[in-house]
Amino acid sequence: MSTSRLTYENLADNPLFKTFSRAEIEAFLADFNYNLRHFQKEELLFIQGDPCKSISIIISGSIEVQKIDPSGKMLLVMDINSNEVIGASVIFSGHDQHQMTAMALSPVTLMELSKKDILRLCQMNENFLEAFLESITSRAYQLTQRLRETTLKTLREKICEYLYAYHSGRGTLVVEIPFTKKYWAETLGVQRPSLSRELANLEKDGLIRVEGNTIIITNLLEVRRVALKA
């Protein structure tokens, strides 16, 4: 999408605009002062500490949100997909800087709107207001869960939780890891050597067997106990 203006088709399936008529969407696109920004895959949308002056709706593509601690350690927080809102929690909390870093996982198009225009849309359409608040609160819930996962559980518990969830969803003891160990370590909030070391410990203790990107659960009961703390 390289156009500098959007059309009705770009917003027709967006949950934020689901109750807007075609005429209302076209009037919004004609009357509101929005800005479109385009990013290529792996391009940074913003960096932690950058100014945040607008609220964005992801028109297409998906992004990865990261948190960098003072030591430079990176934690993969969450992925955010098309039709969702970013920047609202910063703007409406009274802050003016992004608290995290965002990178495009695919080509991304953002529609940037001012706080004033978002409030105007909320006043125009109650369903827009509801969907907007749902997007913000859902993100806050995901962040809370993510922080709980990274702070309250040991690395062994996190690994076993993933393995047991995989087994429960697919009914197999053979777990095919669909990403690199570096990426997995980042989602767990640890360095890759720490992940490799704990996988080796789990193998030594007889819970798993590691074969490249495949992990075979060899002691399901113990993996379940660790995962569920039961």
PDB file of C-alpha atoms in Angstrom:
ATOM      1  CA  MET A   1       0.000   0.000   0.000  1.00  0.00           C
ATOM      2  CA  SER A   2       1.833   3.074  -1.235  1.00  0.00           C
ATOM      3  CA  THR A   3      -1.013   5.573  -1.478  1.00  0.00           C
ATOM      4  CA  SER A   4      -0.990   8.701   0.673  1.00  0.00           C
ATOM      5  CA  ARG A   5      -4.753   8.444   1.218  1.00  0.00           C
ATOM      6  CA  LEU A   6      -6.979   5.609   2.376  1.00  0.00           C
ATOM      7  CA  THR A   7     -10.217   4.372   0.842  1.00  0.00           C
ATOM      8  CA  TYR A   8     -13.396   2.875   2.266  1.00  0.00           C
ATOM      9  CA  GLU A   9     -12.059  -0.627   1.523  1.00  0.00           C
ATOM     10  CA  ASN A  10      -9.042  -0.041   3.788  1.00  0.00           C
ATOM     11  CA  LEU A  11     -11.289   0.472   6.829  1.00  0.00           C
ATOM     12  CA  ALA A  12     -14.441  -1.515   6.028  1.00  0.00           C
ATOM     13  CA  ASP A  13     -13.280  -4.629   7.941  1.00  0.00           C
ATOM     14  CA  ASN A  14     -11.601  -2.751  10.787  1.00  0.00           C
ATOM     15  CA  PRO A  15     -13.395  -3.478  14.108  1.00  0.00           C
ATOM     16  CA  LEU A  16     -13.034   0.183  15.076  1.00  0.00           C
ATOM     17  CA  PHE A  17     -15.183   1.218  12.112  1.00  0.00           C
ATOM     18  CA  LYS A  18     -17.483  -1.799  11.877  1.00  0.00           C
ATOM     19  CA  THR A  19     -20.671   0.200  12.580  1.00  0.00           C
ATOM     20  CA  PHE A  20     -19.754   3.138  10.344  1.00  0.00           C
ATOM     21  CA  SER A  21     -21.649   3.330   7.076  1.00  0.00           C
ATOM     22  CA  ARG A  22     -19.736   3.700   3.825  1.00  0.00           C
ATOM     23  CA  ALA A  23     -20.759   7.361   3.713  1.00  0.00           C
ATOM     24  CA  GLU A  24     -19.531   7.920   7.286  1.00  0.00           C
ATOM     25  CA  ILE A  25     -16.152   6.295   6.576  1.00  0.00           C
ATOM     26  CA  GLU A  26     -15.722   8.288   3.386  1.00  0.00           C
ATOM     27  CA  ALA A  27     -16.664  11.484   5.235  1.00  0.00           C
ATOM     28  CA  PHE A  28     -14.094  10.645   7.942  1.00  0.00           C
ATOM     29  CA  LEU A  29     -11.378  10.068   5.343  1.00  0.00           C
ATOM     30  CA  ALA A  30     -12.223  13.342   3.656  1.00  0.00           C
ATOM     31  CA  ASP A  31     -12.617  15.507   6.748  1.00  0.00           C
ATOM     32  CA  PHE A  32     -10.059  14.229   9.269  1.00  0.00           C
ATOM     33  CA  ASN A  33      -6.424  15.213   9.169  1.00  0.00           C
ATOM     34  CA  TYR A  34      -4.667  11.850   9.372  1.00  0.00           C
ATOM     35  CA  ASN A  35      -1.158  10.902   8.340  1.00  0.00           C
ATOM     36  CA  LEU A  36      -0.065   7.648   6.704  1.00  0.00           C
ATOM     37  CA  ARG A  37       3.333   6.118   7.412  1.00  0.00           C
ATOM     38  CA  HIS A  38       4.822   3.076   5.676  1.00  0.00           C
ATOM     39  CA  PHE A  39       7.534   0.754   7.005  1.00  0.00           C
ATOM     40  CA  GLN A  40       9.412  -2.146   5.467  1.00  0.00           C
ATOM     41  CA  LYS A  41       9.929  -5.496   7.186  1.00  0.00           C
ATOM     42  CA  GLU A  42      12.421  -5.250  10.103  1.00  0.00           C
ATOM     43  CA  GLU A  43      12.328  -1.439  10.012  1.00  0.00           C
ATOM     44  CA  LEU A  44      11.943   0.271  13.393  1.00  0.00           C
ATOM     45  CA  LEU A  45       8.710   2.226  13.832  1.00  0.00           C
ATOM     46  CA  PHE A  46       9.995   3.920  16.961  1.00  0.00           C
ATOM     47  CA  ILE A  47      12.585   3.411  19.666  1.00  0.00           C
ATOM     48  CA  GLN A  48      12.085   3.476  23.416  1.00  0.00           C
ATOM     49  CA  GLY A  49      12.399   7.127  24.448  1.00  0.00           C
ATOM     50  CA  ASP A  50      11.302   8.567  21.086  1.00  0.00           C
ATOM     51  CA  PRO A  51       8.625  11.302  21.220  1.00  0.00           C
ATOM     52  CA  CYS A  52       5.044  10.013  20.980  1.00  0.00           C
ATOM     53  CA  LYS A  53       2.799  12.714  19.548  1.00  0.00           C
ATOM     54  CA  SER A  54      -0.017  10.727  17.933  1.00  0.00           C
ATOM     55  CA  ILE A  55      -2.115   7.582  18.172  1.00  0.00           C
ATOM     56  CA  SER A  56      -1.763   5.056  15.357  1.00  0.00           C
ATOM     57  CA  ILE A  57      -4.070   2.424  13.903  1.00  0.00           C
ATOM     58  CA  ILE A  58      -2.298  -0.433  12.122  1.00  0.00           C
ATOM     59  CA  ILE A  59      -3.941  -0.531   8.682  1.00  0.00           C
ATOM     60  CA  SER A  60      -1.892  -3.475   7.454  1.00  0.00           C
ATOM     61  CA  GLY A  61       0.967  -5.652   8.665  1.00  0.00           C
ATOM     62  CA  SER A  62       2.128  -6.615  12.145  1.00  0.00           C
ATOM     63  CA  ILE A  63       4.749  -5.343  14.566  1.00  0.00           C
ATOM     64  CA  GLU A  64       6.895  -6.697  17.380  1.00  0.00           C
ATOM     65  CA  VAL A  65       7.093  -4.722  20.617  1.00  0.00           C
ATOM     66  CA  GLN A  66      10.309  -4.920  22.635  1.00  0.00           C
ATOM     67  CA  LYS A  67      11.488  -3.576  25.989  1.00  0.00           C
ATOM     68  CA  ILE A  68      15.130  -2.735  26.570  1.00  0.00           C
ATOM     69  CA  ASP A  69      16.373  -2.625  30.172  1.00  0.00           C
ATOM     70  CA  PRO A  70      19.228  -0.332  31.354  1.00  0.00           C
ATOM     71  CA  SER A  71      21.780  -3.111  30.832  1.00  0.00           C
ATOM     72  CA  GLY A  72      20.774  -3.447  27.178  1.00  0.00           C
ATOM     73  CA  LYS A  73      18.923  -6.733  27.629  1.00  0.00           C
ATOM     74  CA  MET A  74      15.966  -7.045  25.262  1.00  0.00           C
ATOM     75  CA  LEU A  75      12.626  -8.603  26.211  1.00  0.00           C
ATOM     76  CA  LEU A  76      10.161  -9.484  23.475  1.00  0.00           C
ATOM     77  CA  VAL A  77       6.873  -8.207  24.923  1.00  0.00           C
ATOM     78  CA  MET A  78       4.217  -9.011  22.317  1.00  0.00           C
ATOM     79  CA  ASP A  79       3.192  -8.944  18.667  1.00  0.00           C
ATOM     80  CA  ILE A  80       0.514  -6.491  17.521  1.00  0.00           C
ATOM     81  CA  ASN A  81      -1.461  -7.110  14.350  1.00  0.00           C
ATOM     82  CA  SER A  82      -3.443  -5.082  11.827  1.00  0.00           C
ATOM     83  CA  ASN A  83      -6.526  -3.134  12.971  1.00  0.00           C
ATOM     84  CA  GLU A  84      -5.069  -2.626  16.438  1.00  0.00           C
ATOM     85  CA  VAL A  85      -4.132   0.654  18.136  1.00  0.00           C
ATOM     86  CA  ILE A  86      -0.680   1.739  19.316  1.00  0.00           C
ATOM     87  CA  GLY A  87       0.436   4.821  21.213  1.00  0.00           C
ATOM     88  CA  ALA A  88      -2.883   5.398  22.981  1.00  0.00           C
ATOM     89  CA  SER A  89      -1.651   4.301  26.417  1.00  0.00           C
ATOM     90  CA  VAL A  90       1.221   6.794  26.149  1.00  0.00           C
ATOM     91  CA  ILE A  91      -0.879   9.727  24.911  1.00  0.00           C
ATOM     92  CA  PHE A  92      -3.766   9.228  27.349  1.00  0.00           C
ATOM     93  CA  SER A  93      -1.452   8.660  30.320  1.00  0.00           C
ATOM     94  CA  GLY A  94      -0.037  12.145  29.867  1.00  0.00           C
ATOM     95  CA  HIS A  95       3.419  10.980  28.785  1.00  0.00           C
ATOM     96  CA  ASP A  96       5.166  12.095  25.627  1.00  0.00           C
ATOM     97  CA  GLN A  97       7.689   9.310  25.019  1.00  0.00           C
ATOM     98  CA  HIS A  98       7.375   5.751  23.801  1.00  0.00           C
ATOM     99  CA  GLN A  99       8.093   3.330  26.626  1.00  0.00           C
ATOM    100  CA  MET A 100       9.041   0.480  24.282  1.00  0.00           C
ATOM    101  CA  THR A 101      10.552  -0.197  20.855  1.00  0.00           C
ATOM    102  CA  ALA A 102       8.545  -1.446  17.866  1.00  0.00           C
ATOM    103  CA  MET A 103       9.816  -3.248  14.765  1.00  0.00           C
ATOM    104  CA  ALA A 104       7.864  -4.220  11.639  1.00  0.00           C
ATOM    105  CA  LEU A 105       7.454  -7.982  11.216  1.00  0.00           C
ATOM    106  CA  SER A 106       6.151  -7.381   7.684  1.00  0.00           C
ATOM    107  CA  PRO A 107       5.481  -4.313   5.521  1.00  0.00           C
ATOM    108  CA  VAL A 108       3.371  -2.049   7.761  1.00  0.00           C
ATOM    109  CA  THR A 109       1.078   0.901   7.130  1.00  0.00           C
ATOM    110  CA  LEU A 110       0.013   3.113  10.038  1.00  0.00           C
ATOM    111  CA  MET A 111      -2.697   5.754  10.149  1.00  0.00           C
ATOM    112  CA  GLU A 112      -1.697   8.427  12.649  1.00  0.00           C
ATOM    113  CA  LEU A 113      -4.359  10.520  14.375  1.00  0.00           C
ATOM    114  CA  SER A 114      -4.173  13.194  17.036  1.00  0.00           C
ATOM    115  CA  LYS A 115      -5.644  12.709  20.505  1.00  0.00           C
ATOM    116  CA  LYS A 116      -8.241  15.351  19.605  1.00  0.00           C
ATOM    117  CA  ASP A 117      -9.382  13.428  16.524  1.00  0.00           C
ATOM    118  CA  ILE A 118      -9.560  10.115  18.415  1.00  0.00           C
ATOM    119  CA  LEU A 119     -11.797  11.776  21.026  1.00  0.00           C
ATOM    120  CA  ARG A 120     -13.915  13.227  18.249  1.00  0.00           C
ATOM    121  CA  LEU A 121     -14.398   9.746  16.750  1.00  0.00           C
ATOM    122  CA  CYS A 122     -15.311   8.371  20.182  1.00  0.00           C
ATOM    123  CA  GLN A 123     -17.985  11.068  20.523  1.00  0.00           C
ATOM    124  CA  MET A 124     -19.288  10.418  17.015  1.00  0.00           C
ATOM    125  CA  ASN A 125     -19.728   6.662  17.398  1.00  0.00           C
ATOM    126  CA  GLU A 126     -20.230   4.704  20.616  1.00  0.00           C
ATOM    127  CA  ASN A 127     -19.086   1.481  18.991  1.00  0.00           C
ATOM    128  CA  PHE A 128     -15.796   3.098  17.985  1.00  0.00           C
ATOM    129  CA  LEU A 129     -15.347   4.137  21.615  1.00  0.00           C
ATOM    130  CA  GLU A 130     -16.055   0.592  22.830  1.00  0.00           C
ATOM    131  CA  ALA A 131     -13.674  -1.016  20.307  1.00  0.00           C
ATOM    132  CA  PHE A 132     -10.990   1.573  21.073  1.00  0.00           C
ATOM    133  CA  LEU A 133     -11.203   0.935  24.821  1.00  0.00           C
ATOM    134  CA  GLU A 134     -11.230  -2.820  24.214  1.00  0.00           C
ATOM    135  CA  SER A 135      -7.998  -2.534  22.221  1.00  0.00           C
ATOM    136  CA  ILE A 136      -6.291  -0.556  24.987  1.00  0.00           C
ATOM    137  CA  THR A 137      -7.469  -2.753  27.870  1.00  0.00           C
ATOM    138  CA  SER A 138      -6.685  -5.958  25.989  1.00  0.00           C
ATOM    139  CA  ARG A 139      -3.136  -4.730  25.462  1.00  0.00           C
ATOM    140  CA  ALA A 140      -2.818  -3.826  29.141  1.00  0.00           C
ATOM    141  CA  TYR A 141      -4.015  -7.323  30.099  1.00  0.00           C
ATOM    142  CA  GLN A 142      -1.510  -8.935  27.713  1.00  0.00           C
ATOM    143  CA  LEU A 143       1.270  -6.819  29.177  1.00  0.00           C
ATOM    144  CA  THR A 144       0.296  -7.798  32.727  1.00  0.00           C
ATOM    145  CA  GLN A 145       0.307 -11.483  31.770  1.00  0.00           C
ATOM    146  CA  ARG A 146       3.643 -11.095  29.996  1.00  0.00           C
ATOM    147  CA  LEU A 147       5.235  -9.426  33.018  1.00  0.00           C
ATOM    148  CA  ARG A 148       3.867 -12.164  35.265  1.00  0.00           C
ATOM    149  CA  GLU A 149       5.391 -14.799  33.007  1.00  0.00           C
ATOM    150  CA  THR A 150       8.799 -13.148  32.984  1.00  0.00           C
ATOM    151  CA  THR A 151       9.022 -12.222  36.661  1.00  0.00           C
ATOM    152  CA  LEU A 152       7.154 -14.828  38.700  1.00  0.00           C
ATOM    153  CA  LYS A 153       8.180 -18.052  36.951  1.00  0.00           C
ATOM    154  CA  THR A 154      11.549 -19.741  36.755  1.00  0.00           C
ATOM    155  CA  LEU A 155      13.051 -20.471  33.351  1.00  0.00           C
ATOM    156  CA  ARG A 156      12.418 -24.194  33.871  1.00  0.00           C
ATOM    157  CA  GLU A 157       8.747 -23.494  34.579  1.00  0.00           C
ATOM    158  CA  LYS A 158       8.420 -21.349  31.450  1.00  0.00           C
ATOM    159  CA  ILE A 159       9.997 -24.008  29.230  1.00  0.00           C
ATOM    160  CA  CYS A 160       7.854 -26.790  30.679  1.00  0.00           C
ATOM    161  CA  GLU A 161       4.743 -24.631  30.379  1.00  0.00           C
ATOM    162  CA  TYR A 162       5.417 -24.174  26.667  1.00  0.00           C
ATOM    163  CA  LEU A 163       6.147 -27.876  26.137  1.00  0.00           C
ATOM    164  CA  TYR A 164       3.071 -28.997  28.044  1.00  0.00           C
ATOM    165  CA  ALA A 165       0.830 -26.504  26.218  1.00  0.00           C
ATOM    166  CA  TYR A 166       2.197 -27.801  22.896  1.00  0.00           C
ATOM    167  CA  HIS A 167       1.493 -31.390  23.963  1.00  0.00           C
ATOM    168  CA  SER A 168      -2.002 -30.521  25.199  1.00  0.00           C
ATOM    169  CA  GLY A 169      -2.907 -28.753  21.967  1.00  0.00           C
ATOM    170  CA  ARG A 170      -1.544 -31.378  19.578  1.00  0.00           C
ATOM    171  CA  GLY A 171      -1.550 -34.611  21.565  1.00  0.00           C
ATOM    172  CA  THR A 172       2.086 -35.409  20.805  1.00  0.00           C
ATOM    173  CA  LEU A 173       5.268 -35.736  22.836  1.00  0.00           C
ATOM    174  CA  VAL A 174       7.328 -34.521  19.889  1.00  0.00           C
ATOM    175  CA  VAL A 175       7.577 -30.726  20.034  1.00  0.00           C
ATOM    176  CA  GLU A 176       8.723 -28.989  16.853  1.00  0.00           C
ATOM    177  CA  ILE A 177      10.107 -25.576  17.844  1.00  0.00           C
ATOM    178  CA  PRO A 178       8.950 -23.193  15.047  1.00  0.00           C
ATOM    179  CA  PHE A 179      11.514 -20.466  15.783  1.00  0.00           C
ATOM    180  CA  THR A 180      15.192 -20.044  16.603  1.00  0.00           C
ATOM    181  CA  LYS A 181      16.526 -20.501  20.126  1.00  0.00           C
ATOM    182  CA  LYS A 182      17.563 -16.841  20.058  1.00  0.00           C
ATOM    183  CA  TYR A 183      13.955 -15.771  19.410  1.00  0.00           C
ATOM    184  CA  TRP A 184      12.637 -18.210  22.026  1.00  0.00           C
ATOM    185  CA  ALA A 185      15.114 -16.886  24.592  1.00  0.00           C
ATOM    186  CA  GLU A 186      13.998 -13.317  23.881  1.00  0.00           C
ATOM    187  CA  THR A 187      10.344 -14.219  24.433  1.00  0.00           C
ATOM    188  CA  LEU A 188      11.320 -15.792  27.752  1.00  0.00           C
ATOM    189  CA  GLY A 189      13.313 -12.727  28.782  1.00  0.00           C
ATOM    190  CA  VAL A 190      16.678 -14.521  28.998  1.00  0.00           C
ATOM    191  CA  GLN A 191      19.888 -14.804  26.997  1.00  0.00           C
ATOM    192  CA  ARG A 192      20.275 -17.690  24.548  1.00  0.00           C
ATOM    193  CA  PRO A 193      23.039 -19.412  26.604  1.00  0.00           C
ATOM    194  CA  SER A 194      20.687 -19.481  29.618  1.00  0.00           C
ATOM    195  CA  LEU A 195      17.987 -21.190  27.552  1.00  0.00           C
ATOM    196  CA  SER A 196      20.448 -23.726  26.131  1.00  0.00           C
ATOM    197  CA  ARG A 197      21.806 -24.436  29.608  1.00  0.00           C
ATOM    198  CA  GLU A 198      18.334 -25.062  31.063  1.00  0.00           C
ATOM    199  CA  LEU A 199      17.348 -27.293  28.141  1.00  0.00           C
ATOM    200  CA  ALA A 200      20.512 -29.297  28.825  1.00  0.00           C
ATOM    201  CA  ASN A 201      19.571 -29.523  32.523  1.00  0.00           C
ATOM    202  CA  LEU A 202      16.071 -30.734  31.640  1.00  0.00           C
ATOM    203  CA  GLU A 203      17.603 -33.347  29.358  1.00  0.00           C
ATOM    204  CA  LYS A 204      20.068 -34.414  32.060  1.00  0.00           C
ATOM    205  CA  ASP A 205      17.184 -34.778  34.535  1.00  0.00           C
ATOM    206  CA  GLY A 206      15.317 -37.038  32.115  1.00  0.00           C
ATOM    207  CA  LEU A 207      12.389 -34.748  31.283  1.00  0.00           C
ATOM    208  CA  ILE A 208      13.215 -34.175  27.613  1.00  0.00           C
ATOM    209  CA  ARG A 209      15.505 -35.134  24.752  1.00  0.00           C
ATOM    210  CA  VAL A 210      16.754 -32.403  22.435  1.00  0.00           C
ATOM    211  CA  GLU A 211      17.366 -33.140  18.751  1.00  0.00           C
ATOM    212  CA  GLY A 212      18.094 -29.879  16.963  1.00  0.00           C
ATOM    213  CA  ASN A 213      14.849 -27.867  16.784  1.00  0.00           C
ATOM    214  CA  THR A 214      12.868 -30.878  17.993  1.00  0.00           C
ATOM    215  CA  ILE A 215      12.257 -31.605  21.674  1.00  0.00           C
ATOM    216  CA  ILE A 216      10.900 -34.992  22.729  1.00  0.00           C
ATOM    217  CA  ILE A 217       9.107 -35.038  26.087  1.00  0.00           C
ATOM    218  CA  THR A 218      10.386 -38.151  27.879  1.00  0.00           C
ATOM    219  CA  ASN A 219       8.721 -37.581  31.265  1.00  0.00           C
ATOM    220  CA  LEU A 220       5.311 -36.030  30.659  1.00  0.00           C
ATOM    221  CA  LEU A 221       4.179 -36.246  34.280  1.00  0.00           C
ATOM    222  CA  GLU A 222       7.182 -34.278  35.532  1.00  0.00           C
ATOM    223  CA  VAL A 223       6.912 -31.721  32.710  1.00  0.00           C
ATOM    224  CA  ARG A 224       3.255 -31.268  33.637  1.00  0.00           C
ATOM    225  CA  ARG A 225       4.085 -30.929  37.349  1.00  0.00           C
ATOM    226  CA  VAL A 226       6.679 -28.242  36.687  1.00  0.00           C
ATOM    227  CA  ALA A 227       4.465 -26.418  34.191  1.00  0.00           C
ATOM    228  CA  LEU A 228       1.461 -26.358  36.505  1.00  0.00           C
ATOM    229  CA  LYS A 229       3.408 -26.256  39.764  1.00  0.00           C
ATOM    230  CA  ALA A 230       1.297 -29.232  40.794  1.00  0.00           C
TER     231      ALA A 230
END
